[in-house]
Coordinates of C-alpha atoms in Angstrom, one line a residue:
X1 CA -7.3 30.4 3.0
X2 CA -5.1 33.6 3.9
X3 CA -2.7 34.3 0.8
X4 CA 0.1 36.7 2.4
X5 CA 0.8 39.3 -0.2
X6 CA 4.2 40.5 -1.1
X7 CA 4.6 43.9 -1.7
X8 CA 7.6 45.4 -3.7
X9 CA 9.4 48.5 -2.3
X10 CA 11.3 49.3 -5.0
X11 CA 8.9 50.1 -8.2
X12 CA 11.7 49.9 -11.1
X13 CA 11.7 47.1 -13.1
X14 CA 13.8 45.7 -15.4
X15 CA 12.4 44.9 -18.9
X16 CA 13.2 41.2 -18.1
X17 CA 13.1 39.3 -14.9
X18 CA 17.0 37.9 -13.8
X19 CA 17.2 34.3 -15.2
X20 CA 19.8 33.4 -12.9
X21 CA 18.4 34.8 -9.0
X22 CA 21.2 34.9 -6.6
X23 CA 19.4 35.9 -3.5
X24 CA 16.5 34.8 -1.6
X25 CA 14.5 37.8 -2.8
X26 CA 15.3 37.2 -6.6
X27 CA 14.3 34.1 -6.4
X28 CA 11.2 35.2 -4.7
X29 CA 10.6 37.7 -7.6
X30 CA 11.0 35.5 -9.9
X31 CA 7.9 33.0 -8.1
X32 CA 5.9 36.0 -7.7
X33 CA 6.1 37.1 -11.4
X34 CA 5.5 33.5 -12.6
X35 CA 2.9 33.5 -10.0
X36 CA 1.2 36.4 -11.3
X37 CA 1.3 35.2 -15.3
X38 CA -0.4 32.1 -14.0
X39 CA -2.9 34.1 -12.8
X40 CA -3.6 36.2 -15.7
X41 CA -3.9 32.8 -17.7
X42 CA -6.1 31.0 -15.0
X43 CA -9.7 31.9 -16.8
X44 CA -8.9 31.4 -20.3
X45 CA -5.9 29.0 -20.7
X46 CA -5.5 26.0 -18.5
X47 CA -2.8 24.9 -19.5
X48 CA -0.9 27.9 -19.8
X49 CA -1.7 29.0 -16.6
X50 CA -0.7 25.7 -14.8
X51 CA 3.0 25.8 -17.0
X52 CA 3.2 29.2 -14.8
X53 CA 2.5 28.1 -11.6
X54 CA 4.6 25.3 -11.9
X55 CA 7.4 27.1 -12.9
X56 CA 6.8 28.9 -10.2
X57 CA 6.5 26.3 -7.6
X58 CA 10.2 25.4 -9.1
X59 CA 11.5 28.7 -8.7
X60 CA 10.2 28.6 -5.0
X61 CA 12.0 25.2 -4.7
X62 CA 14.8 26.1 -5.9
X63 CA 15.3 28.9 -3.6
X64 CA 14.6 27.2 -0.7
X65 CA 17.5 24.8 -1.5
X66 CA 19.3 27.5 -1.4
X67 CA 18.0 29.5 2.0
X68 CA 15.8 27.6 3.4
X69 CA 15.2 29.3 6.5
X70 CA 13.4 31.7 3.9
X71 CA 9.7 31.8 5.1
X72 CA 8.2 34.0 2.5
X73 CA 9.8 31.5 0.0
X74 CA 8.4 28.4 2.2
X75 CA 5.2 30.1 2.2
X76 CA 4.3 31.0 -1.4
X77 CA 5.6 27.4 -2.4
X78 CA 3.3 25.3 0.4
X79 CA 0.0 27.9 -0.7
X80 CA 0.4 28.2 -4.4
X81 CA 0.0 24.4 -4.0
X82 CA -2.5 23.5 -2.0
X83 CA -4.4 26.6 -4.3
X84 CA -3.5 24.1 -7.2
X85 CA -5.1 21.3 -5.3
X86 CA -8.4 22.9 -5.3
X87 CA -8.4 23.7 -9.2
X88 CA -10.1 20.7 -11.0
X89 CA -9.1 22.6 -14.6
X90 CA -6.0 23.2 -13.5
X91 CA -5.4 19.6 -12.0
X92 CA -6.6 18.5 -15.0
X93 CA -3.3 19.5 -17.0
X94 CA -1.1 18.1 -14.3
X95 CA 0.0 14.0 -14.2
X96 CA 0.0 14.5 -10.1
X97 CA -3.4 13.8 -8.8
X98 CA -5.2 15.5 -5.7
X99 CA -4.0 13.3 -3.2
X100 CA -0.2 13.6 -4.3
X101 CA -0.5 17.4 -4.6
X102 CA -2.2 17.6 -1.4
X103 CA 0.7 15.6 0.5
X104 CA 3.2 17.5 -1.4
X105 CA 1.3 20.9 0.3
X106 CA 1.0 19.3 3.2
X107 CA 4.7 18.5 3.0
X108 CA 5.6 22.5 2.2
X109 CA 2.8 23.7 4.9
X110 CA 4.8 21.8 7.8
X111 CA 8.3 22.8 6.5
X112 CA 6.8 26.9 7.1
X113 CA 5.0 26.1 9.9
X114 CA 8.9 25.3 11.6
X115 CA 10.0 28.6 11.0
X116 CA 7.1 30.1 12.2
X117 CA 5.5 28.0 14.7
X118 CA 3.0 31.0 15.6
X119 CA 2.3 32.3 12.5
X120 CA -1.6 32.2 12.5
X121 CA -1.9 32.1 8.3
X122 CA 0.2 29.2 7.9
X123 CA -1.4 27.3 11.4
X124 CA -4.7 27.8 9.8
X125 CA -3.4 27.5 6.1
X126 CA -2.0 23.8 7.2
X127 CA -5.5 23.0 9.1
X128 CA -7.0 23.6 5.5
X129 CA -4.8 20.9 3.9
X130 CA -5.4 18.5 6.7
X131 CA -9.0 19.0 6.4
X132 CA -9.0 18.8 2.3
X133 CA -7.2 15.4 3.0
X134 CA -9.6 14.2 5.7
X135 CA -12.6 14.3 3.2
X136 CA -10.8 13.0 0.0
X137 CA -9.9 9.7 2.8
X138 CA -12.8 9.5 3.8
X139 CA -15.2 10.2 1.1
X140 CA -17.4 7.8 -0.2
X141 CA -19.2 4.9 1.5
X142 CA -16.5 2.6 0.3
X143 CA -13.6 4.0 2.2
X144 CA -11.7 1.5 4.1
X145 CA -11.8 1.6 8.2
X146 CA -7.7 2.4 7.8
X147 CA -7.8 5.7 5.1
X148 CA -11.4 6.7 7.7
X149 CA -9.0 6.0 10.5
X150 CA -6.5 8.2 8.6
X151 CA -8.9 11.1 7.7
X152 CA -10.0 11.3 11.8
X153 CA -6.4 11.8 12.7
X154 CA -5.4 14.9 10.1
X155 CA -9.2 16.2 10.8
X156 CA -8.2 16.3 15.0
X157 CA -5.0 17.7 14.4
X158 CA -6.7 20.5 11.7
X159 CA -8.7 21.2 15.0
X160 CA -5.9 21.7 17.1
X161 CA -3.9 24.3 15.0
X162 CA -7.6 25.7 14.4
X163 CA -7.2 26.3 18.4
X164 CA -3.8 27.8 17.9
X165 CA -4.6 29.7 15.1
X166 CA -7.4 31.2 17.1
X167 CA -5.2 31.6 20.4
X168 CA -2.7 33.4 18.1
X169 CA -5.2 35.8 16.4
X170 CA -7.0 36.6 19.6
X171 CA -3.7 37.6 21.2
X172 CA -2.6 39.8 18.1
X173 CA -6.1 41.5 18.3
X174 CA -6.0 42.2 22.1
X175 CA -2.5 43.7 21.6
X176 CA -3.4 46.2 18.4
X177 CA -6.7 47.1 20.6
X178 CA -4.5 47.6 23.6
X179 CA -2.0 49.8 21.8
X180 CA -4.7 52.0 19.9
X181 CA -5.8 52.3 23.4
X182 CA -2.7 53.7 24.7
X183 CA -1.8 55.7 21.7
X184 CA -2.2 59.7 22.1
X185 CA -3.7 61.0 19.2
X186 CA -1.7 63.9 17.6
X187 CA -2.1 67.1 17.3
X188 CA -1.5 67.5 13.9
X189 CA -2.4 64.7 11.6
X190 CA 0.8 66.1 9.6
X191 CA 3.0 65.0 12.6
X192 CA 1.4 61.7 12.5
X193 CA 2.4 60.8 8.6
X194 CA 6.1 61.9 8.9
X195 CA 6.6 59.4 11.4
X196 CA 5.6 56.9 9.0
X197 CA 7.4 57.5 5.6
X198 CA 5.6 56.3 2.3
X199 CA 6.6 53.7 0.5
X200 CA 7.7 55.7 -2.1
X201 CA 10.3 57.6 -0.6
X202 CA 12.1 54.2 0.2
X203 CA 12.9 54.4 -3.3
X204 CA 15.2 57.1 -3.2
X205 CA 16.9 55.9 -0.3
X206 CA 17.3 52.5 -2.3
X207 CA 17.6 53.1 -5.4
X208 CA 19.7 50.3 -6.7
X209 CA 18.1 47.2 -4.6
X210 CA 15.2 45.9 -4.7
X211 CA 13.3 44.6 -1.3
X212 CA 10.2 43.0 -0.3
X213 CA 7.7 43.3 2.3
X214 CA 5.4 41.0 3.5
X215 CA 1.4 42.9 3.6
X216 CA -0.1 41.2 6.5
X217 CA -3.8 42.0 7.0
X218 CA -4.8 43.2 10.6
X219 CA -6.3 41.3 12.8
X220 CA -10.4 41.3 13.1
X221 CA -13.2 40.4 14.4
X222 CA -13.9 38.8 11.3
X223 CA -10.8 37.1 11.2
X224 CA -11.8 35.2 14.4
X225 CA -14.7 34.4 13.3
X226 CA -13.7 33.1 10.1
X227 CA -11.6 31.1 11.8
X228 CA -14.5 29.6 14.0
X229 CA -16.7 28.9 11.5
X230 CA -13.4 26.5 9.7
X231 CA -13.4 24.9 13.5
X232 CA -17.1 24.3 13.5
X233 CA -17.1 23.1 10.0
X234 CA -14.4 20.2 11.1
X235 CA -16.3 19.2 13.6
X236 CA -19.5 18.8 11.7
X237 CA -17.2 16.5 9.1
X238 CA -15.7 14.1 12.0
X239 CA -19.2 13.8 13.4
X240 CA -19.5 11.2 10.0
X241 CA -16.2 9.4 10.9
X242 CA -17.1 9.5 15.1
X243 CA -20.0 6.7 14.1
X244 CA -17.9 4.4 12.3
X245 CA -14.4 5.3 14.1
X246 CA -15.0 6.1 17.5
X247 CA -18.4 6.1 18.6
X248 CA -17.5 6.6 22.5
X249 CA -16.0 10.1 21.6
X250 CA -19.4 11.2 20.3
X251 CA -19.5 13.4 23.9
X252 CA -16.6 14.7 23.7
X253 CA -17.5 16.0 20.3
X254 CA -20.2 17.8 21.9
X255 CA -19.0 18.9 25.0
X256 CA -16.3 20.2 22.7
X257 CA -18.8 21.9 20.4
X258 CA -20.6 24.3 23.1
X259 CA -17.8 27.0 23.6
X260 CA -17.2 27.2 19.9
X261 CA -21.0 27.5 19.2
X262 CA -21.3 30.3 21.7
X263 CA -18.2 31.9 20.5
X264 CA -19.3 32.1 16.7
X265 CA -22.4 33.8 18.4
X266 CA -20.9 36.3 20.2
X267 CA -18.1 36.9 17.5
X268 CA -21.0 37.9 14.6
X269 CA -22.4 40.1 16.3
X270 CA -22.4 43.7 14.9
X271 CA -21.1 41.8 11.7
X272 CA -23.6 41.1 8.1
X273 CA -22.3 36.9 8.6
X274 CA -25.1 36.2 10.7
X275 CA -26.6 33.5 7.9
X276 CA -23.4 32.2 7.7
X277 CA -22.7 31.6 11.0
X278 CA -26.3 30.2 11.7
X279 CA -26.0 28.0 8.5
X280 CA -22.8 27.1 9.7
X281 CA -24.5 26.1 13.0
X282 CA -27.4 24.3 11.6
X283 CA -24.8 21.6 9.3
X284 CA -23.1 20.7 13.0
X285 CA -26.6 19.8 14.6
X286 CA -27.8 18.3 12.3
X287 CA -24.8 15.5 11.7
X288 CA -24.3 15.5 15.2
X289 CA -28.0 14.5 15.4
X290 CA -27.4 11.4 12.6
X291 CA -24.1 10.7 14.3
X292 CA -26.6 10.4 17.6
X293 CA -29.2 8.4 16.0
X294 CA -26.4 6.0 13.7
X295 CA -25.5 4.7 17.7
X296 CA -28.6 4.9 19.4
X297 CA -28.4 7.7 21.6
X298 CA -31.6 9.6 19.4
X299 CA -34.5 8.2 18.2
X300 CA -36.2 8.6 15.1
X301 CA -38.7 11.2 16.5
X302 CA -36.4 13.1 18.2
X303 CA -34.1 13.2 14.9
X304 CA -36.8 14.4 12.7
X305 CA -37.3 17.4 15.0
X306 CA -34.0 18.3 15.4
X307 CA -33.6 18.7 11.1
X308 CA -37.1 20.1 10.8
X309 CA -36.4 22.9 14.2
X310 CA -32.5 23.4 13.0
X311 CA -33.3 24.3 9.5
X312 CA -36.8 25.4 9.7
X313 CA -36.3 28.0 12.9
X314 CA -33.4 29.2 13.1
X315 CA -32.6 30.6 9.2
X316 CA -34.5 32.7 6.6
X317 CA -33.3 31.1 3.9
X318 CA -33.9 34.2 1.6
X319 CA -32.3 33.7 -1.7
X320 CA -29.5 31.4 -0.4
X321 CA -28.4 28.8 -2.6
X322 CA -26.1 27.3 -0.1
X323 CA -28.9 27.1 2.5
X324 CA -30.7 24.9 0.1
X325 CA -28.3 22.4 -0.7
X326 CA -27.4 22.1 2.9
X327 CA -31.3 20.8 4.0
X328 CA -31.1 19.1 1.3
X329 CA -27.8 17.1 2.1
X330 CA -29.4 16.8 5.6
X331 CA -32.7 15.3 4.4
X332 CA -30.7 13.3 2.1
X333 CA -28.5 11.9 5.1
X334 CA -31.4 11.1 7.3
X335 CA -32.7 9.0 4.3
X336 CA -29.4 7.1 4.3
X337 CA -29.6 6.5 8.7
X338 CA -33.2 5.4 8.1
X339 CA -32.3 2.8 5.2
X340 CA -29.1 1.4 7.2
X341 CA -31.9 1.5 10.3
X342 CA -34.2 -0.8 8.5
X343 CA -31.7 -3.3 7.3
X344 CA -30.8 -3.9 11.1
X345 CA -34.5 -4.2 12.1
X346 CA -36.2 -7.1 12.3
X347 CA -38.7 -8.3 9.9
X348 CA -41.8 -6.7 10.8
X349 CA -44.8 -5.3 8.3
X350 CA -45.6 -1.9 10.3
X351 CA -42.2 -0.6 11.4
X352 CA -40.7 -1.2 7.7
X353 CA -44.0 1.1 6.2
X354 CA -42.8 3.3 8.7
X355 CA -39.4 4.0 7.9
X356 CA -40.5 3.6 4.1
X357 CA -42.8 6.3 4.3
X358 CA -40.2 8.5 6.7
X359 CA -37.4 7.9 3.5
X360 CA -40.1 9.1 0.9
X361 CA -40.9 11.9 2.5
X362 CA -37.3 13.6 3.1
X363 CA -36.2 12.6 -0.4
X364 CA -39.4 14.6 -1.7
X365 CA -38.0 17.7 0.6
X366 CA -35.0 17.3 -0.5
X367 CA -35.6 17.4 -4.6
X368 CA -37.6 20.2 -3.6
X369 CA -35.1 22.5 -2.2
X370 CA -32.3 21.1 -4.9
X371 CA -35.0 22.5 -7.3
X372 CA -35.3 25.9 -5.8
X373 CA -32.0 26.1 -5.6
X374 CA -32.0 25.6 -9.8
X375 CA -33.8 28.5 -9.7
X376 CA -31.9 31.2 -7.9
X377 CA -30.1 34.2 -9.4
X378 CA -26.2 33.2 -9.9
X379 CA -26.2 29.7 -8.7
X380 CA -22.7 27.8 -9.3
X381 CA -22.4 24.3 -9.1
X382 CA -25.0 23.7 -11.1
X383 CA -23.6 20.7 -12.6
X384 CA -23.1 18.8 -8.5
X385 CA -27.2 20.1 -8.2
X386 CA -28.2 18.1 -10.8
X387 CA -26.2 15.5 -10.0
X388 CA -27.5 15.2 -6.7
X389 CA -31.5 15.6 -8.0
X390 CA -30.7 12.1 -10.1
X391 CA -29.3 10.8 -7.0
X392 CA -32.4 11.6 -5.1
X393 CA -34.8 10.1 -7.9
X394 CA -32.9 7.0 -7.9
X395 CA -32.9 6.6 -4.1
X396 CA -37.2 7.5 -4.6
X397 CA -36.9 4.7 -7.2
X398 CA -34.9 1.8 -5.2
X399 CA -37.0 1.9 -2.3
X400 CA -39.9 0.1 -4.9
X401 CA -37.2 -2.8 -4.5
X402 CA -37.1 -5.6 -2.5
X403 CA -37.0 -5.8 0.4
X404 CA -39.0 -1.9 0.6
X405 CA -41.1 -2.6 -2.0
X406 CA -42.9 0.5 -1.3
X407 CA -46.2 1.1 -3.3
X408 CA -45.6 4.9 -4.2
X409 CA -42.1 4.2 -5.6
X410 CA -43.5 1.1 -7.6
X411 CA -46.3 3.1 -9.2
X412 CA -43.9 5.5 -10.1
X413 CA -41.2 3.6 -11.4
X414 CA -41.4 5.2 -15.1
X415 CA -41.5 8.4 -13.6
X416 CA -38.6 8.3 -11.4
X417 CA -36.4 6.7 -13.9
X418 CA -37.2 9.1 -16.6
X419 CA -36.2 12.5 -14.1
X420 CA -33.1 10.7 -13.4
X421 CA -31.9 10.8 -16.8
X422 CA -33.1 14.1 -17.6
X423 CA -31.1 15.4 -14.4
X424 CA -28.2 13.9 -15.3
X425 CA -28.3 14.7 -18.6
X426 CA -28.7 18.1 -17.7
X427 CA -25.5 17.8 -15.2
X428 CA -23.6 16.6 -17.9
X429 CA -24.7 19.7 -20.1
X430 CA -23.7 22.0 -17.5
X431 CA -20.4 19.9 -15.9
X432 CA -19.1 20.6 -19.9
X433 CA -20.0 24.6 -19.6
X434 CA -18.1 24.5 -16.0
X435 CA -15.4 22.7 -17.5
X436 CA -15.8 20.2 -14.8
X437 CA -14.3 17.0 -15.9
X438 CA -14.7 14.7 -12.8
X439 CA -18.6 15.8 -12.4
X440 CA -19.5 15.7 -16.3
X441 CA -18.0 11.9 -16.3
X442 CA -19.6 10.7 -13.1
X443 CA -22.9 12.3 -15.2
X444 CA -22.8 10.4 -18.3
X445 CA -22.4 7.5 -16.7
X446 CA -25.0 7.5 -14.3
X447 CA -27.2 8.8 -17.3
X448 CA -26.0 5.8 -19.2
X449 CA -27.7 3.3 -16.5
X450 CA -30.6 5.2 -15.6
X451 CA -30.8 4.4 -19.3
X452 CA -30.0 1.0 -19.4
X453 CA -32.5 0.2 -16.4
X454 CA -34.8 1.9 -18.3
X455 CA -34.4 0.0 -21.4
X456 CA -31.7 1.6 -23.3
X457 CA -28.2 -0.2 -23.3
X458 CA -26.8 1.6 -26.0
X459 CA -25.0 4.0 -24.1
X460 CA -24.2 2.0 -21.2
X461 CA -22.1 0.0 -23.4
X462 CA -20.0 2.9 -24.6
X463 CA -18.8 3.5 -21.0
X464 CA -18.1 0.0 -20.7
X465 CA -14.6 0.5 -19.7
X466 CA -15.7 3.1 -16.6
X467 CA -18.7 2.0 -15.4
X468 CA -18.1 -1.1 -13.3
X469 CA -16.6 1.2 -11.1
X470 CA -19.3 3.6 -10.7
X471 CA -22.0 0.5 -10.6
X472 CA -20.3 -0.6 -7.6
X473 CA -19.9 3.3 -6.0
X474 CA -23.5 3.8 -7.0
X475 CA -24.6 0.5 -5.1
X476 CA -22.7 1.5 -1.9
X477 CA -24.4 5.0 -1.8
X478 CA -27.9 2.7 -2.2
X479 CA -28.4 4.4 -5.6
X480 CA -28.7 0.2 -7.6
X481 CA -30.0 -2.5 -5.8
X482 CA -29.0 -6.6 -6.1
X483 CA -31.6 -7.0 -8.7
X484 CA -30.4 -4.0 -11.6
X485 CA -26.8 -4.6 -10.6
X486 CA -27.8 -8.0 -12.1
X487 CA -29.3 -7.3 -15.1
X488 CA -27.2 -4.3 -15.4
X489 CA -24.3 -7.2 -15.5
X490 CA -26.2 -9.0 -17.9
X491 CA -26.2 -6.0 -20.4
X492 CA -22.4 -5.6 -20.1
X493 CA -21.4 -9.1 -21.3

């Protein structure tokens, strides 16, 4: 998300900054320096860093109340919180939650976005808070068909100032091409720098006032295609809500997706993103292929090969964690089509070994690439990994439930339940070293039934308080079926 920077002209500076700013600049000083002291504070001192960039959000505020045609002010105050937003530790120290802060960004992104309709950081700045918002409405297999409504509506119009954003940047880059094009070169590089005075010599023309300038960053090829990849990453998100939402636009989705896909192609070339672009590709086929299958338009077969040939073709996979986690999340996804698949089937012996075996076998991919993953030099997240290897056991473990009741996951019912706890113990562990409160709590609880199914009920029974909640997420993700929800009930009372 593009952070304008603000650079000062003048480079005196008083020993303390003006508690009372009278101009739009003062007041944007004032933010900045807050802004800054946040950021020294951010790795060691939550909640000294988020009293900062509070203050100043304030301090933006109140200067917009003031001028609020002011559209570095505007800006700052709509980035600095959506940047909040995506800080669990620093969220953690606010009584706002992410949904608030992200309306409130939202809020500030639309009021800069009026007094500079075709700026291209705050058109693709907004598209980022409308796409943040899309997933945390539609997250989760419990949404309700109005937030999943919701999200599909802030995801289309992320897409559209995505288009304008691009249209913007393309322009901007033909122009500063054109212009080098036209430009003589001088004779004397000399000539050249004294028609563009140094900063520093502003001072002595201003010596008394202090003035800022916005540093925007030039136009690139890059920036193009960074803002392809955020266009091709929104599309691969609807493709989820398309199923459930709209089904019939399912062709316009991929009619829509061709010029983009060739686009991101022709943009990386002669760049060092060509894994990212290709990974980038890979996510959008592959939930467009389950979006294809969910209505019927793919079968089974022809789904398999499109994850296997996506993921096992087009990327060397090197020492990627990312590219892991995403075949993972594919397999993992595929799992989930093929177990809502063989609810709707009808009863029959063969076709339901079929679709067991199918489930089985992508699960088993996917803990194997979650483990790799483990394994890599520098991997982050390591906490949501973990998480996600329980997750996989305990899907491995529910299909030796009715109605599966597959033989390999009945035989191995010990085994499965006993990986579960270690990997979400183990998320826990490393949730508490990332200082990641949500994911360490959703850990020990999940380790707390694995537990109780197991035998245990000790610990389930600390949690009491939190984990209906989480029985009931954990069921709608297929993670507990009817028969330990019961006696899961059983060891509550």
């Amino acid at each position: 998300m593009p952070k304008r920077q603000l650079l000062k002209v003048n480079k005196k500076k008083e020993k303390h900054a003006q508690l009372d700013p009278e101009t739009a600049d003062e007041y944007l000083a004032a933010g900045v320096e807050a802004e800054e002291a946040g950021e020294k504070w951010r790795a060691g001192d939550s909640a000294k860093s988020s009293r900062f960039f509070v203050r100043a959000i304030e301090l933006y505020g109140a200067g917009l109340e003031r001028f609020p045609d002011s559209f570095d002010l505007s800006y700052n105050k709509a980035h600095l919180q959506y940047d909040i937003s995506q800080q669990p530790r620093l969220l953690a120290q606010l009584s706002a939650s992410t949904t608030d802060l992200l309306e409130l960004a939202l809020e500030s992104h639309r009021s800069a976005l009026k007094l500079k309709q075709d700026d291209a950081d705050v058109l693709f700045n907004t598209a980022q808070v409308l796409t943040s918002l899309g997933e945390l409405r539609s997250e989760g297999s419990s949404a309700n068909p109005a937030d999943r409504d919701d999200a599909l509506k802030k995801f289309q119009e992320a897409m559209e100032l995505f288009q304008r954003c691009f249209a913007v940047q393309e322009y901007q880059l033909n122009e500063a091409q054109a212009t080098m094009t036209a430009a003589p070169m001088p004779d004397n590089p000399a000539d050249e720098a004294s028609d563009h005075p140094i900063i520093e010599e502003l001072d002595s023309q201003f010596p008394e006032e202090e003035q800022w300038a916005s540093i925007i960053e030039p136009i690139t090829t890059n920036t193009l295609l960074d803002t392809t990849t955020a266009q091709i990453e929104t599309l691969t998100v609807i493709c989820g809500l398309v199923v459930s939402q709209d089904p019939a636009g399912l062709p316009w989705l991929e009619e829509y997706s061709r010029p983009l896909l060739q686009r991101a192609t022709f943009l990386v070339e002669g760049t060092d993103r060509a894994q990212e672009v290709l990974l980038s590709r890979a996510n959008f086929k592959c939930a467009f292929a389950d979006a294809a299958f969910r209505t019927g338009r793919l079968d089974l077969t022809t789904y398999q090969e499109e994850v296997n040939n996506t993921f096992g073709i087009d990327i060397d996979p090197g020492s990627s964690v990312q590219w892991f986690c995403d075949r993972a999340d594919a397999y993992i996804n595929l799992t989930a089509s093929v177990r809502a698949a063989a609810d709707l089937a009808s009863p029959n012996e063969g076709v339901s070994s079929q679709l067991n075996d199918v489930q089985w076998k992508y699960l088993t991919r996917a803990l194997a690439d979650l483990t790799t993953a483990t394994k890599l030099p520098n991997v982050p997240n390591l906490a949501k990994i973990h998480l996600r290897r329980g997750d996989c056991e305990l899907l491995r473990y529910c299909l030796g439930k009715a109605p599966s009741c597959y033989k390999q996951a009945i035989h191995n019912t010990t085994m499965l339940l006993r990986n579960a706890e270690i990997y979400y113990r183990g998320a826990a562990k490393f949730a508490k070293v990332e200082m990641a409160s949500q994911e360490e709590g959703e850990a020990l609880i999940k380790e707390a039934v694995v537990s109780s199914l197991s035998g245990d009920s000790a610990k389930l029974k600390i949690y009491s308080t939190r984990v209906v909640k989480t029985i009931d997420e954990m069921r709608d993700e297929g993670l507990l079926m009817a028969e330990d929800i019961g006696r899961l009930g059983q060891q509550l009372k």
